[in-house]
mmCIF file of C-alpha atoms in Angstrom:
data_model
loop_
_atom_site.group_PDB
_atom_site.id
_atom_site.type_symbol
_atom_site.label_atom_id
_atom_site.label_comp_id
_atom_site.label_asym_id
_atom_site.label_seq_id
_atom_site.Cartn_x
_atom_site.Cartn_y
_atom_site.Cartn_z
ATOM 1 C CA MET A 1423 76.696 120.322 102.244
ATOM 2 C CA HIS A 1424 77.566 119.779 98.606
ATOM 3 C CA ARG A 1425 78.417 122.506 96.138
ATOM 4 C CA LEU A 1426 80.029 122.580 92.739
ATOM 5 C CA LEU A 1427 83.453 124.194 92.644
ATOM 6 C CA ALA A 1428 83.223 125.845 89.244
ATOM 7 C CA SER A 1429 86.186 128.027 90.146
ATOM 8 C CA LEU A 1430 88.711 125.185 90.065
ATOM 9 C CA VAL A 1431 91.376 126.318 87.573
ATOM 10 C CA LEU A 1432 93.757 123.955 85.775
ATOM 11 C CA LEU A 1433 96.936 125.951 85.467
ATOM 12 C CA ILE A 1434 98.557 123.725 82.870
ATOM 13 C CA ALA A 1435 95.872 122.834 80.358
ATOM 14 C CA ARG A 1436 97.928 120.408 78.326
ATOM 15 C CA ASP A 1437 98.526 118.214 81.398
ATOM 16 C CA ALA A 1438 94.920 118.255 82.560
ATOM 17 C CA ALA A 1439 93.646 115.389 80.425
ATOM 18 C CA ALA A 1440 96.128 112.975 81.991
ATOM 19 C CA PHE A 1441 95.298 113.998 85.533
ATOM 20 C CA PRO A 1442 92.780 112.615 88.043
ATOM 21 C CA VAL A 1443 91.393 116.116 88.525
ATOM 22 C CA SER A 1444 88.279 117.393 86.769
ATOM 23 C CA ALA A 1445 87.433 121.009 86.007
ATOM 24 C CA ALA A 1446 84.506 120.822 88.422
ATOM 25 C CA ARG A 1447 84.632 119.254 91.838
ATOM 26 C CA GLU A 1448 82.025 118.273 94.348
ATOM 27 C CA GLU A 1449 82.876 119.347 97.871
ATOM 28 C CA GLN A 1450 81.360 118.105 101.112
ATOM 29 C CA THR A 1451 82.316 119.699 104.399
ATOM 30 C CA LEU A 1452 81.648 118.087 107.775
ATOM 31 C CA VAL A 1453 81.832 120.100 110.988
ATOM 32 C CA VAL A 1454 84.168 118.355 113.436
ATOM 33 C CA PRO A 1455 84.312 120.001 116.873
ATOM 34 C CA GLY A 1456 87.708 120.104 118.543
ATOM 35 C CA PHE A 1457 90.936 119.915 116.592
ATOM 36 C CA ALA A 1458 90.602 117.454 113.695
ATOM 37 C CA ASP A 1459 94.039 117.028 112.179
ATOM 38 C CA PHE A 1460 95.924 113.969 110.888
ATOM 39 C CA LEU A 1461 94.161 111.414 108.702
ATOM 40 C CA ALA A 1462 94.276 107.727 107.759
ATOM 41 C CA VAL A 1463 91.986 106.399 105.024
ATOM 42 C CA ASP A 1464 90.164 103.162 105.855
ATOM 43 C CA GLY A 1465 88.043 102.104 102.872
ATOM 44 C CA ASP A 1466 85.082 104.456 102.543
ATOM 45 C CA THR A 1467 85.877 106.029 105.920
ATOM 46 C CA VAL A 1468 88.693 108.080 107.368
ATOM 47 C CA TRP A 1469 90.274 108.253 110.827
ATOM 48 C CA ALA A 1470 91.173 111.663 112.242
ATOM 49 C CA THR A 1471 93.121 112.664 115.333
ATOM 50 C CA ASN A 1472 91.301 115.093 117.618
ATOM 51 C CA LYS A 1473 91.623 116.496 121.129
ATOM 52 C CA GLY A 1474 91.588 113.555 123.522
ATOM 53 C CA ARG A 1475 90.303 111.132 120.924
ATOM 54 C CA VAL A 1476 90.621 109.505 117.535
ATOM 55 C CA GLU A 1477 87.483 109.564 115.405
ATOM 56 C CA ARG A 1478 86.265 107.584 112.422
ATOM 57 C CA TRP A 1479 84.190 109.495 109.889
ATOM 58 C CA SER A 1480 82.289 108.693 106.728
ATOM 59 C CA ARG A 1481 80.652 111.134 104.342
ATOM 60 C CA ARG A 1482 77.455 110.562 106.318
ATOM 61 C CA GLY A 1483 78.989 111.612 109.642
ATOM 62 C CA LEU A 1484 80.722 110.315 112.757
ATOM 63 C CA VAL A 1485 81.126 106.527 112.879
ATOM 64 C CA ALA A 1486 83.221 105.845 115.999
ATOM 65 C CA THR A 1487 85.236 107.527 118.740
ATOM 66 C CA VAL A 1488 88.261 106.155 120.607
ATOM 67 C CA PRO A 1489 89.319 108.151 123.713
ATOM 68 C CA MET A 1490 93.089 108.727 124.095
ATOM 69 C CA SER A 1491 95.251 111.036 126.186
ATOM 70 C CA HIS A 1492 96.835 112.982 123.321
ATOM 71 C CA PRO A 1493 96.745 111.390 119.857
ATOM 72 C CA CYS A 1494 99.316 113.098 117.661
ATOM 73 C CA GLY A 1495 100.986 112.896 114.282
ATOM 74 C CA ALA A 1496 100.147 110.980 111.146
ATOM 75 C CA MET A 1497 98.669 107.530 111.781
ATOM 76 C CA ALA A 1498 99.158 104.189 110.015
ATOM 77 C CA LEU A 1499 96.865 101.312 109.105
ATOM 78 C CA GLY A 1500 98.395 97.858 108.979
ATOM 79 C CA PHE A 1501 98.161 94.347 110.392
ATOM 80 C CA GLY A 1502 94.442 94.782 110.970
ATOM 81 C CA ALA A 1503 94.992 97.773 113.228
ATOM 82 C CA LEU A 1504 95.173 101.539 113.406
ATOM 83 C CA TRP A 1505 98.448 102.726 114.952
ATOM 84 C CA VAL A 1506 98.503 106.117 116.681
ATOM 85 C CA ALA A 1507 101.197 107.971 118.624
ATOM 86 C CA ASP A 1508 100.196 109.295 122.034
ATOM 87 C CA CYS A 1509 102.292 112.369 122.811
ATOM 88 C CA GLN A 1510 101.234 112.563 126.459
ATOM 89 C CA GLU A 1511 101.849 108.926 127.343
ATOM 90 C CA GLY A 1512 104.894 108.459 125.075
ATOM 91 C CA THR A 1513 103.359 105.337 123.610
ATOM 92 C CA LEU A 1514 102.307 103.788 120.331
ATOM 93 C CA VAL A 1515 98.635 102.853 120.594
ATOM 94 C CA ARG A 1516 97.108 99.939 118.687
ATOM 95 C CA ILE A 1517 93.380 100.240 117.910
ATOM 96 C CA ASP A 1518 91.111 97.542 116.510
ATOM 97 C CA PRO A 1519 89.147 99.327 113.733
ATOM 98 C CA ARG A 1520 86.315 96.782 113.914
ATOM 99 C CA THR A 1521 85.535 97.443 117.567
ATOM 100 C CA ALA A 1522 87.031 100.952 117.909
ATOM 101 C CA ARG A 1523 88.860 99.803 121.035
ATOM 102 C CA ILE A 1524 92.459 100.089 122.163
ATOM 103 C CA VAL A 1525 94.023 96.639 122.274
ATOM 104 C CA ALA A 1526 97.649 97.506 123.099
ATOM 105 C CA ARG A 1527 99.939 100.314 124.213
ATOM 106 C CA VAL A 1528 103.612 100.020 123.320
ATOM 107 C CA ALA A 1529 106.109 102.053 125.365
ATOM 108 C CA THR A 1530 108.198 103.519 122.539
ATOM 109 C CA GLY A 1531 108.756 107.121 123.543
ATOM 110 C CA ILE A 1532 107.730 109.920 121.174
ATOM 111 C CA ALA A 1533 110.437 112.056 119.550
ATOM 112 C CA ASN A 1534 108.377 115.204 119.107
ATOM 113 C CA PRO A 1535 105.808 115.802 121.869
ATOM 114 C CA LYS A 1536 104.455 118.759 119.858
ATOM 115 C CA GLY A 1537 102.939 116.148 117.563
ATOM 116 C CA GLU A 1538 104.596 116.763 114.199
ATOM 117 C CA LEU A 1539 105.677 113.218 113.327
ATOM 118 C CA ASN A 1540 104.625 110.014 111.552
ATOM 119 C CA VAL A 1541 103.764 106.457 112.401
ATOM 120 C CA VAL A 1542 104.263 104.193 109.373
ATOM 121 C CA ALA A 1543 103.771 100.509 108.607
ATOM 122 C CA SER A 1544 106.031 98.353 106.440
ATOM 123 C CA PRO A 1545 105.252 94.786 105.345
ATOM 124 C CA GLU A 1546 106.652 93.365 108.596
ATOM 125 C CA SER A 1547 106.839 96.174 111.162
ATOM 126 C CA VAL A 1548 105.454 99.432 112.513
ATOM 127 C CA TRP A 1549 107.806 102.386 112.973
ATOM 128 C CA VAL A 1550 107.644 105.585 115.032
ATOM 129 C CA ALA A 1551 110.154 108.348 115.755
ATOM 130 C CA SER A 1552 110.818 107.689 119.425
ATOM 131 C CA ASP A 1553 113.625 109.996 120.640
ATOM 132 C CA ASP A 1554 114.525 113.559 119.650
ATOM 133 C CA ALA A 1555 118.211 112.664 120.032
ATOM 134 C CA GLY A 1556 117.811 110.452 116.950
ATOM 135 C CA ARG A 1557 115.991 107.166 117.429
ATOM 136 C CA ILE A 1558 113.253 105.317 115.545
ATOM 137 C CA ALA A 1559 111.476 102.439 117.267
ATOM 138 C CA LYS A 1560 110.688 99.306 115.267
ATOM 139 C CA VAL A 1561 107.646 97.460 116.614
ATOM 140 C CA ASP A 1562 106.743 93.843 115.908
ATOM 141 C CA PRO A 1563 102.947 93.762 115.383
ATOM 142 C CA ALA A 1564 102.861 90.071 116.329
ATOM 143 C CA THR A 1565 104.054 90.809 119.870
ATOM 144 C CA ASN A 1566 103.416 94.559 120.236
ATOM 145 C CA ARG A 1567 107.005 94.988 121.386
ATOM 146 C CA VAL A 1568 109.919 97.173 120.322
ATOM 147 C CA VAL A 1569 112.337 94.789 118.621
ATOM 148 C CA ALA A 1570 114.941 97.239 117.335
ATOM 149 C CA THR A 1571 116.006 100.873 117.480
ATOM 150 C CA VAL A 1572 117.407 102.734 114.478
ATOM 151 C CA ALA A 1573 120.014 105.436 115.079
ATOM 152 C CA VAL A 1574 119.254 108.476 112.905
ATOM 153 C CA ASP A 1575 119.999 112.196 112.775
ATOM 154 C CA ALA A 1576 118.698 114.194 115.722
ATOM 155 C CA GLY A 1577 115.247 115.603 115.155
ATOM 156 C CA SER A 1578 114.152 112.897 112.725
ATOM 157 C CA TYR A 1579 110.382 113.057 113.164
ATOM 158 C CA TYR A 1580 108.988 112.443 109.693
ATOM 159 C CA LEU A 1581 108.763 108.941 108.232
ATOM 160 C CA ALA A 1582 107.532 107.151 105.131
ATOM 161 C CA PHE A 1583 107.887 103.626 103.824
ATOM 162 C CA GLY A 1584 108.258 102.816 100.146
ATOM 163 C CA PHE A 1585 110.439 101.150 97.520
ATOM 164 C CA GLY A 1586 111.572 98.600 100.098
ATOM 165 C CA SER A 1587 113.031 101.199 102.456
ATOM 166 C CA LEU A 1588 112.122 103.315 105.441
ATOM 167 C CA TRP A 1589 112.695 107.035 104.861
ATOM 168 C CA ALA A 1590 113.264 109.570 107.645
ATOM 169 C CA VAL A 1591 113.512 113.355 107.479
ATOM 170 C CA SER A 1592 115.340 115.483 110.035
ATOM 171 C CA SER A 1593 114.344 119.121 109.839
ATOM 172 C CA ALA A 1594 117.218 120.126 112.126
ATOM 173 C CA SER A 1595 119.836 118.341 110.006
ATOM 174 C CA ARG A 1596 118.075 119.104 106.688
ATOM 175 C CA SER A 1597 118.472 115.472 105.715
ATOM 176 C CA LEU A 1598 116.540 112.600 104.167
ATOM 177 C CA GLN A 1599 117.798 109.236 105.399
ATOM 178 C CA LYS A 1600 117.247 105.934 103.600
ATOM 179 C CA ILE A 1601 117.028 103.042 106.063
ATOM 180 C CA ASP A 1602 117.351 99.335 105.312
ATOM 181 C CA PRO A 1603 114.560 97.617 107.295
ATOM 182 C CA ALA A 1604 116.537 94.349 107.313
ATOM 183 C CA THR A 1605 119.622 95.810 109.004
ATOM 184 C CA ASN A 1606 117.901 98.701 110.814
ATOM 185 C CA ALA A 1607 120.630 101.050 109.635
ATOM 186 C CA VAL A 1608 120.872 104.233 107.572
ATOM 187 C CA VAL A 1609 122.361 103.390 104.173
ATOM 188 C CA LYS A 1610 122.167 106.815 102.523
ATOM 189 C CA ARG A 1611 121.766 110.475 103.471
ATOM 190 C CA ILE A 1612 120.418 113.102 101.094
ATOM 191 C CA ALA A 1613 120.823 116.840 101.689
ATOM 192 C CA LEU A 1614 117.593 118.859 101.595
ATOM 193 C CA GLY A 1615 116.518 122.488 101.629
ATOM 194 C CA ARG A 1616 115.338 124.591 104.530
ATOM 195 C CA GLN A 1617 113.104 123.112 107.211
ATOM 196 C CA PRO A 1618 112.098 119.858 105.504
ATOM 197 C CA GLY A 1619 109.043 118.154 106.937
ATOM 198 C CA PHE A 1620 106.456 115.597 105.897
ATOM 199 C CA LEU A 1621 107.166 113.262 103.020
ATOM 200 C CA ALA A 1622 105.469 110.635 100.862
ATOM 201 C CA ALA A 1623 106.768 107.631 98.927
ATOM 202 C CA GLY A 1624 104.874 106.941 95.721
ATOM 203 C CA GLU A 1625 104.468 107.888 92.069
ATOM 204 C CA ASP A 1626 108.000 106.619 91.307
ATOM 205 C CA ALA A 1627 109.776 108.835 93.842
ATOM 206 C CA VAL A 1628 110.088 110.074 97.404
ATOM 207 C CA TRP A 1629 108.566 113.535 97.835
ATOM 208 C CA VAL A 1630 109.615 115.884 100.639
ATOM 209 C CA GLN A 1631 108.175 119.220 101.724
ATOM 210 C CA GLU A 1632 110.967 121.775 102.023
ATOM 211 C CA GLN A 1633 108.792 123.997 104.161
ATOM 212 C CA GLY A 1634 111.200 126.875 104.612
ATOM 213 C CA ASP A 1635 111.788 127.185 100.870
ATOM 214 C CA GLY A 1636 108.174 126.679 99.800
ATOM 215 C CA THR A 1637 109.232 123.777 97.596
ATOM 216 C CA VAL A 1638 108.622 120.065 97.158
ATOM 217 C CA ALA A 1639 111.691 117.960 96.361
ATOM 218 C CA ARG A 1640 111.502 114.834 94.201
ATOM 219 C CA VAL A 1641 114.067 112.212 95.230
ATOM 220 C CA ASP A 1642 115.043 109.163 93.183
ATOM 221 C CA ALA A 1643 114.546 106.209 95.532
ATOM 222 C CA ALA A 1644 117.310 104.149 93.932
ATOM 223 C CA THR A 1645 120.096 106.742 93.669
ATOM 224 C CA GLY A 1646 119.075 109.224 96.346
ATOM 225 C CA ALA A 1647 119.509 112.089 93.889
ATOM 226 C CA VAL A 1648 117.178 115.077 94.072
ATOM 227 C CA SER A 1649 115.796 114.928 90.536
ATOM 228 C CA GLY A 1650 113.720 118.087 90.656
ATOM 229 C CA ARG A 1651 111.883 120.654 92.748
ATOM 230 C CA VAL A 1652 108.513 122.382 92.549
ATOM 231 C CA LYS A 1653 108.162 125.930 93.833
ATOM 232 C CA VAL A 1654 104.692 126.120 95.422
ATOM 233 C CA GLY A 1655 104.729 129.310 97.476
ATOM 234 C CA ARG A 1656 106.703 131.481 99.832
ATOM 235 C CA ASP A 1657 106.749 128.673 102.373
ATOM 236 C CA LEU A 1658 104.872 125.470 103.251
ATOM 237 C CA LEU A 1659 104.323 125.974 106.973
ATOM 238 C CA TYR A 1660 102.558 123.726 107.908
ATOM 239 C CA GLY A 1661 100.827 121.208 105.677
ATOM 240 C CA ASP A 1662 100.836 117.615 104.554
ATOM 241 C CA ILE A 1663 101.624 115.542 101.473
ATOM 242 C CA ASP A 1664 100.490 112.368 99.717
ATOM 243 C CA ALA A 1665 101.500 110.709 96.455
ATOM 244 C CA ALA A 1666 99.010 108.373 94.767
ATOM 245 C CA GLY A 1667 96.539 108.134 91.917
ATOM 246 C CA GLY A 1668 98.881 109.690 89.369
ATOM 247 C CA ALA A 1669 99.520 112.873 91.346
ATOM 248 C CA VAL A 1670 101.288 114.464 94.286
ATOM 249 C CA TRP A 1671 98.780 116.100 96.636
ATOM 250 C CA LEU A 1672 100.057 118.912 98.831
ATOM 251 C CA ARG A 1673 98.041 120.410 101.700
ATOM 252 C CA THR A 1674 98.989 124.074 101.923
ATOM 253 C CA THR A 1675 98.209 126.943 104.308
ATOM 254 C CA ALA A 1676 98.420 130.014 102.057
ATOM 255 C CA ASP A 1677 96.515 130.940 98.887
ATOM 256 C CA GLN A 1678 94.540 127.677 98.629
ATOM 257 C CA THR A 1679 93.595 124.483 100.496
ATOM 258 C CA PHE A 1680 95.696 122.102 98.439
ATOM 259 C CA VAL A 1681 97.820 121.866 95.319
ATOM 260 C CA VAL A 1682 98.005 119.079 92.739
ATOM 261 C CA ILE A 1683 101.394 118.357 91.143
ATOM 262 C CA ASP A 1684 102.135 116.287 88.049
ATOM 263 C CA PRO A 1685 104.888 113.883 89.227
ATOM 264 C CA GLN A 1686 106.410 113.623 85.764
ATOM 265 C CA SER A 1687 106.550 117.240 84.589
ATOM 266 C CA LEU A 1688 106.684 118.726 88.100
ATOM 267 C CA ARG A 1689 104.038 121.235 87.080
ATOM 268 C CA ILE A 1690 101.346 122.499 89.394
ATOM 269 C CA VAL A 1691 98.172 121.569 87.537
ATOM 270 C CA ALA A 1692 95.594 122.725 90.081
ATOM 271 C CA ARG A 1693 95.230 124.978 93.080
ATOM 272 C CA VAL A 1694 92.041 124.078 94.898
ATOM 273 C CA GLY A 1695 89.919 125.719 97.571
ATOM 274 C CA LYS A 1696 90.320 128.747 99.794
ATOM 275 C CA PRO A 1697 93.086 129.254 102.381
ATOM 276 C CA SER A 1698 91.990 127.327 105.472
ATOM 277 C CA GLY A 1699 94.980 127.296 107.793
ATOM 278 C CA SER A 1700 96.917 124.222 108.827
ATOM 279 C CA GLY A 1701 95.632 120.690 108.397
ATOM 280 C CA ALA A 1702 96.214 117.298 106.838
ATOM 281 C CA LEU A 1703 95.405 115.520 103.596
ATOM 282 C CA ARG A 1704 95.002 111.949 102.298
ATOM 283 C CA TYR A 1705 94.144 110.613 98.856
ATOM 284 C CA ALA A 1706 91.283 108.080 98.837
ATOM 285 C CA GLY A 1707 90.864 106.823 95.285
ATOM 286 C CA SER A 1708 87.705 108.580 94.128
ATOM 287 C CA GLY A 1709 88.423 111.609 96.241
ATOM 288 C CA LEU A 1710 90.570 113.438 98.716
ATOM 289 C CA TRP A 1711 90.097 114.137 102.438
ATOM 290 C CA THR A 1712 91.424 117.317 104.025
ATOM 291 C CA THR A 1713 91.185 118.769 107.516
ATOM 292 C CA ALA A 1714 91.291 122.364 108.698
ATOM 293 C CA HIS A 1715 91.587 122.195 112.470
ATOM 294 C CA ASP A 1716 91.250 125.951 113.015
ATOM 295 C CA LEU A 1717 87.959 125.869 111.098
ATOM 296 C CA HIS A 1718 86.854 122.590 112.755
ATOM 297 C CA THR A 1719 86.169 120.924 109.424
ATOM 298 C CA LEU A 1720 86.767 117.684 107.553
ATOM 299 C CA THR A 1721 86.232 118.005 103.799
ATOM 300 C CA TRP A 1722 85.739 115.520 100.981
ATOM 301 C CA TRP A 1723 86.835 116.616 97.510
ATOM 302 C CA SER A 1724 85.581 114.356 94.732
ATOM 303 C CA THR A 1725 88.073 113.622 91.948
ATOM 304 C CA THR A 1726 85.568 111.653 89.873
ATOM 305 C CA PRO A 1727 81.864 112.130 89.194
ATOM 306 C CA ALA A 1728 79.990 110.512 92.074
ATOM 307 C CA GLU A 1729 76.537 110.231 93.549
ATOM 308 C CA ARG A 1730 75.788 112.025 96.764
ATOM 309 C CA PRO A 1731 76.016 109.726 99.806
#
């Protein structure tokens, strides 16, 4: 159902004109039975992890379903495939988006069986945190085989790729690690705040949730320096983050559904929606997808005027 969100408030009016956020927003909420969580945008559709399956949705409804044992963590699209961690099987699953069929299972191991982790794709490889002791598996998409293992800090579950490097966050070690994909080695470590989690590489920086502090840290990709922080709330347990389209988008669990941050001024320019518990978020050009697994919903938030589907 669509409704106009006239209550969307721009907290910093002088920044609003430069932002991809309008003062009124069209919202569409789809009921998704189960436990819809992590997202991967695929054109006009979005993939979501769910209990025992991965699903593809459009604004019109369910498009496809792929049964799996236990899909978990943030997924990646690359090399003509959707890549999903399976926390029960300890594998990286390759799905053909055209047929919605599993075409390969790669025995990588999964570092965090609870499911808080990332799969990411770089120009030549696919990466997944594979061992809680501190290992990241590098998978060759041409052969569907693990071709290298990167030694990292224990508890490194959260990954992102950007600015020519792989980035890994260890919540236990409170560290952000910059990894050279050519040498498969950590080349820099950056100290972070309490309980860091998901991260995003984009908008001229690497952005990390410091969940225990309720902050988002901006890290200079070249120097590794923390160049600023945004205080969002008491804590950020447990949400998601994306950086694209001229903004940093932060899925929150208290006070609102998500927050929009200006990457230059580090100001919060919008707090959108009602509190909806834990879930994920992905920017999709003309809009934003969010999940709220406790409410069994997948929601589209339009960032530009658009016709109803």
